[in-house]
Amino acid sequence: QLQLVEFGGDLVQPGGSLRLSCAASGFTLNYYAIGWFRQFPGKEREGVSCISSRDGNIYYADSVKGRFTVSRDNANNVVYLQMNSLKSEDTAVYYCAASNLPDCTHPVWRTQGYSHWGQGTQVTVSS
């Protein structure tokens, strides 16, 4: 069974850091583009980052550019989202998703372009 699971959500103070993990079972993450999305209460999911498998491209939403970094750990079949300088407006449920293509494809943040989703992990930024 193909499954994605996110780890690492927590309560953190403004200016703090968190690292989210996206682990897969039943398939190899390295073969696919992996997206990170987040969802605010009452809002649709919005794209945060996408990392390609083949062409090496990485995309970030303007709201997180310079603060968030996505990376792969192919040996452990995990994709990470390192989040630094967190702000209260980063509070959301964060999801990882696997595309059925190896590379991030425009429009990168189209949720229909991702075939497998994790259950989400809550990130709360508050003092």
PDB file of C-alpha atoms in Angstrom:
ATOM      1  CA  GLN A   1       0.000   0.000   0.000  1.00  0.00           C
ATOM      2  CA  LEU A   2       1.328   3.409  -0.976  1.00  0.00           C
ATOM      3  CA  GLN A   3       1.434   5.751   1.977  1.00  0.00           C
ATOM      4  CA  LEU A   4       2.923   9.097   2.950  1.00  0.00           C
ATOM      5  CA  VAL A   5       3.300  10.214   6.550  1.00  0.00           C
ATOM      6  CA  GLU A   6       4.404  13.621   7.826  1.00  0.00           C
ATOM      7  CA  PHE A   7       6.277  14.083  11.111  1.00  0.00           C
ATOM      8  CA  GLY A   8       7.617  17.004  13.053  1.00  0.00           C
ATOM      9  CA  GLY A   9       4.761  19.423  13.553  1.00  0.00           C
ATOM     10  CA  ASP A  10       4.832  21.183  16.895  1.00  0.00           C
ATOM     11  CA  LEU A  11       4.239  24.387  18.830  1.00  0.00           C
ATOM     12  CA  VAL A  12       7.122  26.809  18.379  1.00  0.00           C
ATOM     13  CA  GLN A  13       7.741  30.451  19.261  1.00  0.00           C
ATOM     14  CA  PRO A  14       8.015  33.130  16.573  1.00  0.00           C
ATOM     15  CA  GLY A  15      11.515  33.169  15.144  1.00  0.00           C
ATOM     16  CA  GLY A  16      11.988  29.501  15.911  1.00  0.00           C
ATOM     17  CA  SER A  17      12.638  26.542  13.633  1.00  0.00           C
ATOM     18  CA  LEU A  18      11.073  23.193  12.866  1.00  0.00           C
ATOM     19  CA  ARG A  19      11.949  20.396  10.496  1.00  0.00           C
ATOM     20  CA  LEU A  20       9.106  18.449   8.955  1.00  0.00           C
ATOM     21  CA  SER A  21       9.677  14.979   7.546  1.00  0.00           C
ATOM     22  CA  CYS A  22       7.744  13.216   4.820  1.00  0.00           C
ATOM     23  CA  ALA A  23       8.275   9.456   4.870  1.00  0.00           C
ATOM     24  CA  ALA A  24       6.953   6.977   2.332  1.00  0.00           C
ATOM     25  CA  SER A  25       6.060   3.326   2.388  1.00  0.00           C
ATOM     26  CA  GLY A  26       5.295   1.244  -0.642  1.00  0.00           C
ATOM     27  CA  PHE A  27       7.158   3.461  -3.118  1.00  0.00           C
ATOM     28  CA  THR A  28      10.407   5.354  -3.549  1.00  0.00           C
ATOM     29  CA  LEU A  29      10.172   9.113  -3.097  1.00  0.00           C
ATOM     30  CA  ASN A  30      13.269   9.726  -5.150  1.00  0.00           C
ATOM     31  CA  TYR A  31      11.428   8.849  -8.366  1.00  0.00           C
ATOM     32  CA  TYR A  32       8.800  11.571  -8.006  1.00  0.00           C
ATOM     33  CA  ALA A  33       8.385  15.259  -7.507  1.00  0.00           C
ATOM     34  CA  ILE A  34       7.382  15.961  -3.914  1.00  0.00           C
ATOM     35  CA  GLY A  35       5.321  18.930  -2.912  1.00  0.00           C
ATOM     36  CA  TRP A  36       4.703  20.549   0.451  1.00  0.00           C
ATOM     37  CA  PHE A  37       1.411  22.316   0.995  1.00  0.00           C
ATOM     38  CA  ARG A  38      -0.269  23.957   3.954  1.00  0.00           C
ATOM     39  CA  GLN A  39      -3.839  24.678   4.837  1.00  0.00           C
ATOM     40  CA  PHE A  40      -5.211  27.434   7.044  1.00  0.00           C
ATOM     41  CA  PRO A  41      -8.597  26.999   8.725  1.00  0.00           C
ATOM     42  CA  GLY A  42     -11.374  27.617   6.250  1.00  0.00           C
ATOM     43  CA  LYS A  43      -8.959  28.035   3.337  1.00  0.00           C
ATOM     44  CA  GLU A  44      -7.852  25.883   0.442  1.00  0.00           C
ATOM     45  CA  ARG A  45      -4.459  24.232   0.496  1.00  0.00           C
ATOM     46  CA  GLU A  46      -1.655  26.417  -0.772  1.00  0.00           C
ATOM     47  CA  GLY A  47       1.662  25.372  -2.160  1.00  0.00           C
ATOM     48  CA  VAL A  48       4.803  25.837  -0.089  1.00  0.00           C
ATOM     49  CA  SER A  49       7.539  23.998  -1.953  1.00  0.00           C
ATOM     50  CA  CYS A  50       8.167  21.464  -4.682  1.00  0.00           C
ATOM     51  CA  ILE A  51      11.336  19.464  -5.274  1.00  0.00           C
ATOM     52  CA  SER A  52      11.934  17.681  -8.550  1.00  0.00           C
ATOM     53  CA  SER A  53      13.534  14.299  -8.886  1.00  0.00           C
ATOM     54  CA  ARG A  54      15.184  14.498 -12.302  1.00  0.00           C
ATOM     55  CA  ASP A  55      15.732  18.090 -13.420  1.00  0.00           C
ATOM     56  CA  GLY A  56      16.971  19.352 -10.064  1.00  0.00           C
ATOM     57  CA  ASN A  57      14.486  22.204  -9.829  1.00  0.00           C
ATOM     58  CA  ILE A  58      13.153  23.412  -6.502  1.00  0.00           C
ATOM     59  CA  TYR A  59      10.316  25.884  -6.094  1.00  0.00           C
ATOM     60  CA  TYR A  60       9.201  27.920  -3.108  1.00  0.00           C
ATOM     61  CA  ALA A  61       6.187  30.083  -2.525  1.00  0.00           C
ATOM     62  CA  ASP A  62       7.117  33.745  -2.171  1.00  0.00           C
ATOM     63  CA  SER A  63       5.814  33.729   1.408  1.00  0.00           C
ATOM     64  CA  VAL A  64       8.446  31.193   2.521  1.00  0.00           C
ATOM     65  CA  LYS A  65      11.339  31.939   0.170  1.00  0.00           C
ATOM     66  CA  GLY A  66      14.565  32.441   2.095  1.00  0.00           C
ATOM     67  CA  ARG A  67      13.146  30.857   5.247  1.00  0.00           C
ATOM     68  CA  PHE A  68      12.177  27.315   4.212  1.00  0.00           C
ATOM     69  CA  THR A  69      14.426  24.709   2.610  1.00  0.00           C
ATOM     70  CA  VAL A  70      13.352  21.402   1.107  1.00  0.00           C
ATOM     71  CA  SER A  71      15.726  18.467   0.723  1.00  0.00           C
ATOM     72  CA  ARG A  72      15.778  14.749   0.035  1.00  0.00           C
ATOM     73  CA  ASP A  73      17.321  11.905   2.027  1.00  0.00           C
ATOM     74  CA  ASN A  74      17.213   9.173  -0.568  1.00  0.00           C
ATOM     75  CA  ALA A  75      18.893   6.587   1.638  1.00  0.00           C
ATOM     76  CA  ASN A  76      16.039   6.824   4.128  1.00  0.00           C
ATOM     77  CA  ASN A  77      13.257   7.561   1.612  1.00  0.00           C
ATOM     78  CA  VAL A  78      12.414  10.852   3.323  1.00  0.00           C
ATOM     79  CA  VAL A  79      11.886  14.441   2.171  1.00  0.00           C
ATOM     80  CA  TYR A  80      12.452  17.230   4.673  1.00  0.00           C
ATOM     81  CA  LEU A  81      11.104  20.745   4.977  1.00  0.00           C
ATOM     82  CA  GLN A  82      13.357  22.854   7.163  1.00  0.00           C
ATOM     83  CA  MET A  83      11.446  25.895   8.394  1.00  0.00           C
ATOM     84  CA  ASN A  84      13.390  28.775   9.946  1.00  0.00           C
ATOM     85  CA  SER A  85      12.383  32.224  11.163  1.00  0.00           C
ATOM     86  CA  LEU A  86       8.856  31.010  11.684  1.00  0.00           C
ATOM     87  CA  LYS A  87       6.050  33.552  11.896  1.00  0.00           C
ATOM     88  CA  SER A  88       2.589  33.324  13.380  1.00  0.00           C
ATOM     89  CA  GLU A  89       1.186  33.373   9.849  1.00  0.00           C
ATOM     90  CA  ASP A  90       2.959  30.077   9.172  1.00  0.00           C
ATOM     91  CA  THR A  91       0.524  28.377  11.540  1.00  0.00           C
ATOM     92  CA  ALA A  92      -1.265  25.715   9.491  1.00  0.00           C
ATOM     93  CA  VAL A  93      -1.594  22.020   8.818  1.00  0.00           C
ATOM     94  CA  TYR A  94       1.281  20.979   6.572  1.00  0.00           C
ATOM     95  CA  TYR A  95       0.965  18.204   4.002  1.00  0.00           C
ATOM     96  CA  CYS A  96       3.412  16.451   1.751  1.00  0.00           C
ATOM     97  CA  ALA A  97       2.295  15.019  -1.563  1.00  0.00           C
ATOM     98  CA  ALA A  98       3.845  12.907  -4.285  1.00  0.00           C
ATOM     99  CA  SER A  99       3.364  13.677  -7.938  1.00  0.00           C
ATOM    100  CA  ASN A 100       3.038  10.892 -10.486  1.00  0.00           C
ATOM    101  CA  LEU A 101       5.765  12.653 -12.492  1.00  0.00           C
ATOM    102  CA  PRO A 102       9.469  12.933 -11.710  1.00  0.00           C
ATOM    103  CA  ASP A 103       9.629  16.719 -11.908  1.00  0.00           C
ATOM    104  CA  CYS A 104       7.620  19.639 -10.612  1.00  0.00           C
ATOM    105  CA  THR A 105       5.286  20.595 -13.433  1.00  0.00           C
ATOM    106  CA  HIS A 106       3.735  24.011 -13.927  1.00  0.00           C
ATOM    107  CA  PRO A 107       1.463  25.094 -12.453  1.00  0.00           C
ATOM    108  CA  VAL A 108       3.498  23.756  -9.547  1.00  0.00           C
ATOM    109  CA  TRP A 109       0.846  24.363  -6.915  1.00  0.00           C
ATOM    110  CA  ARG A 110      -2.021  22.615  -8.703  1.00  0.00           C
ATOM    111  CA  THR A 111      -3.139  20.041  -6.132  1.00  0.00           C
ATOM    112  CA  GLN A 112      -4.554  17.789  -8.851  1.00  0.00           C
ATOM    113  CA  GLY A 113      -0.998  17.211 -10.000  1.00  0.00           C
ATOM    114  CA  TYR A 114      -0.238  15.167  -6.889  1.00  0.00           C
ATOM    115  CA  SER A 115      -1.583  11.645  -6.573  1.00  0.00           C
ATOM    116  CA  HIS A 116      -0.640  10.690  -3.004  1.00  0.00           C
ATOM    117  CA  TRP A 117      -1.052  12.770   0.125  1.00  0.00           C
ATOM    118  CA  GLY A 118      -0.073  12.443   3.753  1.00  0.00           C
ATOM    119  CA  GLN A 119      -2.494  13.016   6.599  1.00  0.00           C
ATOM    120  CA  GLY A 120      -0.952  16.346   7.599  1.00  0.00           C
ATOM    121  CA  THR A 121       0.922  17.629  10.629  1.00  0.00           C
ATOM    122  CA  GLN A 122       0.009  20.707  12.681  1.00  0.00           C
ATOM    123  CA  VAL A 123       2.492  23.549  12.957  1.00  0.00           C
ATOM    124  CA  THR A 124       1.614  26.274  15.449  1.00  0.00           C
ATOM    125  CA  VAL A 125       3.747  29.388  15.802  1.00  0.00           C
ATOM    126  CA  SER A 126       2.813  31.297  18.916  1.00  0.00           C
ATOM    127  CA  SER A 127       4.373  32.908  21.954  1.00  0.00           C
TER     128      SER A 127
END
